[in-house]
PDB file of C-alpha atoms in Angstrom:
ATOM      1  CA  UNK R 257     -57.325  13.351 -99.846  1.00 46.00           C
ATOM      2  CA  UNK R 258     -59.020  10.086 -98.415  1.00 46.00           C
ATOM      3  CA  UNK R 259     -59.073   6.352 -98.711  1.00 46.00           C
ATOM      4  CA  UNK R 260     -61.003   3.172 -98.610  1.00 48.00           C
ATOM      5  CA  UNK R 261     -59.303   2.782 -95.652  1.00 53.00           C
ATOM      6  CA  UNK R 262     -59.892   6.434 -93.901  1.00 47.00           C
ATOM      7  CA  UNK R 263     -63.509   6.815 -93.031  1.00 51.00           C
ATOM      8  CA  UNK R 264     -65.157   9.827 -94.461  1.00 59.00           C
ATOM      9  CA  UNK R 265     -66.845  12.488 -92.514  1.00 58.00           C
ATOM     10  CA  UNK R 266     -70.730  12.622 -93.648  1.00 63.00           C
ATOM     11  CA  UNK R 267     -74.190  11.199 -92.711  1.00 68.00           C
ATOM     12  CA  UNK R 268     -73.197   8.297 -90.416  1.00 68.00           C
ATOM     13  CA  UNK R 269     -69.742   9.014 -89.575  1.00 68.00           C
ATOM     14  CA  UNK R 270     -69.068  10.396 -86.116  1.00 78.00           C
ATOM     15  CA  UNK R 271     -66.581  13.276 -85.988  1.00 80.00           C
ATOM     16  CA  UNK R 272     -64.832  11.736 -83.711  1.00 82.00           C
ATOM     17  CA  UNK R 273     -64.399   8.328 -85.421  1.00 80.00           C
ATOM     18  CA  UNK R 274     -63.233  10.494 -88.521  1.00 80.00           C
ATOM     19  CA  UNK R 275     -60.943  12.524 -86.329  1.00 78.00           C
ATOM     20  CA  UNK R 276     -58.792   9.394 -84.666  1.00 81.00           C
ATOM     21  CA  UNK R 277     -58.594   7.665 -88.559  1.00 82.00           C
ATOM     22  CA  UNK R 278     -56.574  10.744 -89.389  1.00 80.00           C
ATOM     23  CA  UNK R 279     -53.057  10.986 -89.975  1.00 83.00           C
ATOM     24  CA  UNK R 280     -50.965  11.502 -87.504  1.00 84.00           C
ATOM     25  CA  UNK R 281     -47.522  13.458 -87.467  1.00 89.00           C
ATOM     26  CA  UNK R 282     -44.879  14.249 -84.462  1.00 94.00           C
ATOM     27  CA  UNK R 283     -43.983  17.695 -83.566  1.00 97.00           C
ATOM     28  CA  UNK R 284     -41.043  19.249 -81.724  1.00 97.00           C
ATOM     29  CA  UNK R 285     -40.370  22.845 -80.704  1.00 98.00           C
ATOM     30  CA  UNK R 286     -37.064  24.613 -80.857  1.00 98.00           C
ATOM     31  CA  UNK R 287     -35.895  27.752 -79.287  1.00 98.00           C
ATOM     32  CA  UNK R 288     -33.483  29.816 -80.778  1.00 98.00           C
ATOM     33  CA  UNK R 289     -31.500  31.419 -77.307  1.00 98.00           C
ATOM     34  CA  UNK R 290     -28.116  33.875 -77.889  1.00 98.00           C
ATOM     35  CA  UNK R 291     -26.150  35.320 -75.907  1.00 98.00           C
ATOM     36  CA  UNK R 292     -24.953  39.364 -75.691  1.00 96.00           C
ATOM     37  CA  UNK R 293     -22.448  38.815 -78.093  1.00 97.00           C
ATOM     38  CA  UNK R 294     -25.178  37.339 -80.465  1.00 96.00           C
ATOM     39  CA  UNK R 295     -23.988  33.688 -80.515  1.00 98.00           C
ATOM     40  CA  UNK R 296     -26.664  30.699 -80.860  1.00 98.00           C
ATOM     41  CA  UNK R 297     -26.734  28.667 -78.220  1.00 98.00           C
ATOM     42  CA  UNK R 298     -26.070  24.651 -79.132  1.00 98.00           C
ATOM     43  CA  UNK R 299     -26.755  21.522 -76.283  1.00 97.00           C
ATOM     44  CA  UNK R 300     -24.754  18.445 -76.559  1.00 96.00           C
ATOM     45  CA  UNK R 301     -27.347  15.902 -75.642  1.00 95.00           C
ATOM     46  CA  UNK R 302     -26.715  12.278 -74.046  1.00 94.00           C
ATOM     47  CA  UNK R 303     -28.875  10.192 -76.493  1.00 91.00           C
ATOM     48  CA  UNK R 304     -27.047  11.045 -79.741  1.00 90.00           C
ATOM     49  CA  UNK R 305     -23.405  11.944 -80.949  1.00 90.00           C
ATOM     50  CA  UNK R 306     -24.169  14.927 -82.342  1.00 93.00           C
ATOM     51  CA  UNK R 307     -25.267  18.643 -81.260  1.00 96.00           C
ATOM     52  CA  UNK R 308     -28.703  19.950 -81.452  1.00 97.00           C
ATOM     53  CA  UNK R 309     -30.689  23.276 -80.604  1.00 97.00           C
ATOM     54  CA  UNK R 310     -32.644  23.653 -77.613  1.00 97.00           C
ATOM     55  CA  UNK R 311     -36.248  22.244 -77.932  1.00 96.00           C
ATOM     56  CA  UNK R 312     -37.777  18.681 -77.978  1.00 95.00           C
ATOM     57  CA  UNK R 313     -40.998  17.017 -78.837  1.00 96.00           C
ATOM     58  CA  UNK R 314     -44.739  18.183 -78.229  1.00 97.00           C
ATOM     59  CA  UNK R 315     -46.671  16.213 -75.539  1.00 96.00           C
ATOM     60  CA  UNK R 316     -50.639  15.062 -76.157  1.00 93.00           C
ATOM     61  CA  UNK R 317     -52.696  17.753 -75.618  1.00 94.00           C
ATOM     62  CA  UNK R 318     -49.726  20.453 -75.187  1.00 97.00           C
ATOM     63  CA  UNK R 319     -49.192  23.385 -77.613  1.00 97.00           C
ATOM     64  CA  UNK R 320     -45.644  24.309 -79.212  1.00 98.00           C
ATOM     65  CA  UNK R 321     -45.725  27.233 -77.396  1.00 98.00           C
ATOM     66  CA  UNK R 322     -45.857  25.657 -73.969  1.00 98.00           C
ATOM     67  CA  UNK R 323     -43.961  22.577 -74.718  1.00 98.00           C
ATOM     68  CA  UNK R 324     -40.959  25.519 -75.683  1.00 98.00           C
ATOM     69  CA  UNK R 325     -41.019  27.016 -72.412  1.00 98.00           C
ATOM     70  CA  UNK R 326     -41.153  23.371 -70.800  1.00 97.00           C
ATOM     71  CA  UNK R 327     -37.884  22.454 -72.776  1.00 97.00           C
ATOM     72  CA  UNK R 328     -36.409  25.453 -71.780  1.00 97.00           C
ATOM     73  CA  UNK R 329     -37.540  24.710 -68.240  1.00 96.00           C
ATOM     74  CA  UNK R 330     -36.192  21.580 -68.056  1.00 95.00           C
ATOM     75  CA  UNK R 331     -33.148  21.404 -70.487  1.00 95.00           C
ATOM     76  CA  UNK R 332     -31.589  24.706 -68.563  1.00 96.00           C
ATOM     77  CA  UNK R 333     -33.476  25.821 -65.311  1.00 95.00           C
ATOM     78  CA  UNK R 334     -34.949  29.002 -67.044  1.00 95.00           C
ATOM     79  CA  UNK R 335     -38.425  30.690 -66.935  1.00 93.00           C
ATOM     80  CA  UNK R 336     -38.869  32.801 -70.528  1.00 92.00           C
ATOM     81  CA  UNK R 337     -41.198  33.218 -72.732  1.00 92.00           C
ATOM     82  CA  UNK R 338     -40.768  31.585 -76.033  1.00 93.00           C
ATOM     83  CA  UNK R 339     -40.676  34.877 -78.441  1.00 94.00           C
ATOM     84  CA  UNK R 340     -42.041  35.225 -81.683  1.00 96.00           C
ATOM     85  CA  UNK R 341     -42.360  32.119 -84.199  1.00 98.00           C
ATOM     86  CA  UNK R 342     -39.628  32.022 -86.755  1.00 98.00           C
ATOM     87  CA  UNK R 343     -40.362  28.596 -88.825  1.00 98.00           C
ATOM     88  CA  UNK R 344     -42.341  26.206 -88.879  1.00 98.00           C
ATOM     89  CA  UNK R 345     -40.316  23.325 -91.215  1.00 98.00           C
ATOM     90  CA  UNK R 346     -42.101  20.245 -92.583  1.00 97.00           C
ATOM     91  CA  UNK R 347     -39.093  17.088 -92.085  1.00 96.00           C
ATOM     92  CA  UNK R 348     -39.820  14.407 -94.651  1.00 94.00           C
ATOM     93  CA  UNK R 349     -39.878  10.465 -93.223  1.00 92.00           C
ATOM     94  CA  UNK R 350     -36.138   8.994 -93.584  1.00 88.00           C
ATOM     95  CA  UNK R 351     -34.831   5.480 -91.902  1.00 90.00           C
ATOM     96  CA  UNK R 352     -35.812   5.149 -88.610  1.00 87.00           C
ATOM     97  CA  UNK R 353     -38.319   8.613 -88.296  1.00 87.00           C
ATOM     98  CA  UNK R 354     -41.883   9.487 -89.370  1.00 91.00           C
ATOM     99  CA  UNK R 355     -42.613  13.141 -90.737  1.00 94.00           C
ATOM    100  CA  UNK R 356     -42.823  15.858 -88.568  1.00 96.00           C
ATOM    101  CA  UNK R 357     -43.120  19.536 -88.196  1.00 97.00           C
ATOM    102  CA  UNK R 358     -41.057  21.317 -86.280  1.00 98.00           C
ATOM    103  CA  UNK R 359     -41.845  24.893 -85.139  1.00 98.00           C
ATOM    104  CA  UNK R 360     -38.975  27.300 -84.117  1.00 98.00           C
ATOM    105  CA  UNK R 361     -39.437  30.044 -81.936  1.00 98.00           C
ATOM    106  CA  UNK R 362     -36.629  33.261 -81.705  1.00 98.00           C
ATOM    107  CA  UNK R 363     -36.023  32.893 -77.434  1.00 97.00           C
ATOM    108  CA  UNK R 364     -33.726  36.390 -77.720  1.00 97.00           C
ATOM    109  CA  UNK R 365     -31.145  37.054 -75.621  1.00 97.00           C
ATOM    110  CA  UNK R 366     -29.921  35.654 -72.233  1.00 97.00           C
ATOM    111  CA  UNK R 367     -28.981  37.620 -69.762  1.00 96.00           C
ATOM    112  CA  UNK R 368     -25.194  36.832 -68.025  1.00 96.00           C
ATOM    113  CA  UNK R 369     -27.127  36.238 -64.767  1.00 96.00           C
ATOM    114  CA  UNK R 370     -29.630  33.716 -66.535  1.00 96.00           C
ATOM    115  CA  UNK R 371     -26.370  31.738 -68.123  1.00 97.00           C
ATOM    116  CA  UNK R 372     -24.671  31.685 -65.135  1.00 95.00           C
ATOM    117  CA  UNK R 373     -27.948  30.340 -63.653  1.00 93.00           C
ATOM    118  CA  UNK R 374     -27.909  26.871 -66.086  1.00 95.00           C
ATOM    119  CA  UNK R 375     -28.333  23.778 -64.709  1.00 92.00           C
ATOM    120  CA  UNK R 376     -28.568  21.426 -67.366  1.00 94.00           C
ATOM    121  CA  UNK R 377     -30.070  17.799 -66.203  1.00 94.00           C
ATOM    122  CA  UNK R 378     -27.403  14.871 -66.641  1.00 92.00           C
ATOM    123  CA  UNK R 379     -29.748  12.715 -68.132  1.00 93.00           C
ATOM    124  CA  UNK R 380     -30.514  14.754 -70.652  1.00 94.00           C
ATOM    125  CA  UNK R 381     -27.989  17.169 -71.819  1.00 96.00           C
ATOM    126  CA  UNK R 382     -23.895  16.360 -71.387  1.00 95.00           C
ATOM    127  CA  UNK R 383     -22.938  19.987 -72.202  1.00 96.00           C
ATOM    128  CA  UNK R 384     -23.543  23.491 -73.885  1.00 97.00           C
ATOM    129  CA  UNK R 385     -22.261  26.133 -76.195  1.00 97.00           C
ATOM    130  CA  UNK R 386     -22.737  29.156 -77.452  1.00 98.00           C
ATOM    131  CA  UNK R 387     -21.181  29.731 -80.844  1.00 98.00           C
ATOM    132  CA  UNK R 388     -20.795  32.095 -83.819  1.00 98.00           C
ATOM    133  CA  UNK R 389     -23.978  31.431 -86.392  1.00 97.00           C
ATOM    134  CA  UNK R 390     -21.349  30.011 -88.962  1.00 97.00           C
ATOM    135  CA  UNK R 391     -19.633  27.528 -85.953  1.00 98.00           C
ATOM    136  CA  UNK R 392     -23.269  26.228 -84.905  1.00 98.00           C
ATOM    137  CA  UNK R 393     -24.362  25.157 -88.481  1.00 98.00           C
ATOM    138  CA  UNK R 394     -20.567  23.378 -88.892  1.00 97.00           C
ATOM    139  CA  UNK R 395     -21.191  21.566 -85.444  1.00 97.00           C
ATOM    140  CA  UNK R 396     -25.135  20.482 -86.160  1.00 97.00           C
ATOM    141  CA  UNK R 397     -26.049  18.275 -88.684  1.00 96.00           C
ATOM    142  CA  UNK R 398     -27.299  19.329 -92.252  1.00 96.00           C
ATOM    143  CA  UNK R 399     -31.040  19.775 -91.404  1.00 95.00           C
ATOM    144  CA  UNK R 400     -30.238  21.361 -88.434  1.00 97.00           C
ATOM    145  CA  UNK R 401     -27.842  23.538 -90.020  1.00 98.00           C
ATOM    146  CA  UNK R 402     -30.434  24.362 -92.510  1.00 98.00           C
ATOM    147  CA  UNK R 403     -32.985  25.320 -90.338  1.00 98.00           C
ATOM    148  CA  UNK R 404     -30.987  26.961 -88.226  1.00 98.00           C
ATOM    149  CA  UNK R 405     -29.979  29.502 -91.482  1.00 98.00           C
ATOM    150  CA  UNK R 406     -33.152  29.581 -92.232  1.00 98.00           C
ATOM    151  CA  UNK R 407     -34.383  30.924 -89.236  1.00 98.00           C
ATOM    152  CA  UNK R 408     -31.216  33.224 -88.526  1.00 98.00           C
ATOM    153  CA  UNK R 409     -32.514  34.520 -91.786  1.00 97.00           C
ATOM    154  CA  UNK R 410     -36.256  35.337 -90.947  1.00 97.00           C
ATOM    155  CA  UNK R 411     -34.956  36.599 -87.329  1.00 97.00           C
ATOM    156  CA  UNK R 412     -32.849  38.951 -89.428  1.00 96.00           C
ATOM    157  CA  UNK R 413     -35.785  40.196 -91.654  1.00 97.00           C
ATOM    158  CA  UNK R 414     -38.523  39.986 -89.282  1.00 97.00           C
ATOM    159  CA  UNK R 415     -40.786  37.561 -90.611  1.00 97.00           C
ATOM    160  CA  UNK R 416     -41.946  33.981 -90.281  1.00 97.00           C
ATOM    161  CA  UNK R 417     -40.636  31.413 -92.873  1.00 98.00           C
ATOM    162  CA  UNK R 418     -42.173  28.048 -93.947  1.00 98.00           C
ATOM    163  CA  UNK R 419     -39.563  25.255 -94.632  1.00 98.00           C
ATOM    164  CA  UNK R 420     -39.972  21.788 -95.663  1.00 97.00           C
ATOM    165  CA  UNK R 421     -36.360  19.698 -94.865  1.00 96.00           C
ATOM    166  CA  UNK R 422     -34.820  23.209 -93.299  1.00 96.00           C
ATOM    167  CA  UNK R 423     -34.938  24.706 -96.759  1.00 96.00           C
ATOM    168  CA  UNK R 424     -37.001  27.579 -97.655  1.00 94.00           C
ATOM    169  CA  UNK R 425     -39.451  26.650-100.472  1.00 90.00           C
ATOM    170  CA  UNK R 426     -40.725  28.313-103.572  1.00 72.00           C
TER     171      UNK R 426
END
């Protein structure tokens, strides 16, 4: 869909003038970690009063799949591979945030050497938990909690899941 105010790619539009008058939306990756006994692991960061799931936004030029294993990096000291896309859930604009799209990616299981190993950075992240699927979605907000059923769902039948608001649709 275009506007009078969105150029429109054709005969005298550049590409690239048509490419930077296009909407723009923020992304975020999330990784899904557990531990042997199968809990989901939950961060307590410093810049809100609430807990979240491991992950954080998408740099320029930076694909979800790397900017999940830089969040895991730097939010806990650990080298893994992201693992196998759960969700990727459309968040509507509210007060205060624009839209977004959030992909989720299944991290699997870490190893007791690989806990004992986290350093989480002080800036960042004040502490850590892992907890019981049905304690995590109590102790994260709604959306999160949504999302994070959602994709405990799709880990549990293999697949990939589209959300919009951390609610499967249609």
């Amino acid at each position: 869909m275009t506007s009078e105010a969105t150029p429109h790619a054709g005969p005298g539009v550049p590409v690239a003038a048509f490419d930077l008058a296009l909407p723009r939306k923020r992304m975020a990756s999330t990784v899904l970690l557990f531990d042997d006994l199968d809990r989901v692991l939950v961060v307590e960061p410093t810049y809100v009063d609430f807990m979240e799931l491991p992950g954080g936004s998408v740099d320029l030029d930076e694909s979800p799949r790397q900017a999940a294993i830089r969040e895991v990096k730097e939010e806990f000291g650990l080298d893994r591979d992201p693992g196998r896309l759960l969700a990727i859930d459309w968040v509507p604009p509210r007060p205060g945030r624009s839209e977004g799209l959030i992909v989720v990616f299944d991290g699997g299981r870490l190893t007791v050497e690989e806990i004992a190993g986290i350093r989480l950075p002080a800036d960042e992240l004040r502490s850590y938990a892992f907890l019981p699927a049905a304690e995590a979605a109590q102790a994260l907000p709604d959306l999160l909690a949504r999302r994070l059923l959602s994709c405990l769902e799709a880990q549990e039948a293999a697949t990939t899941v589209y959300l919009e608001n951390g609610s499967l649709t249609g």
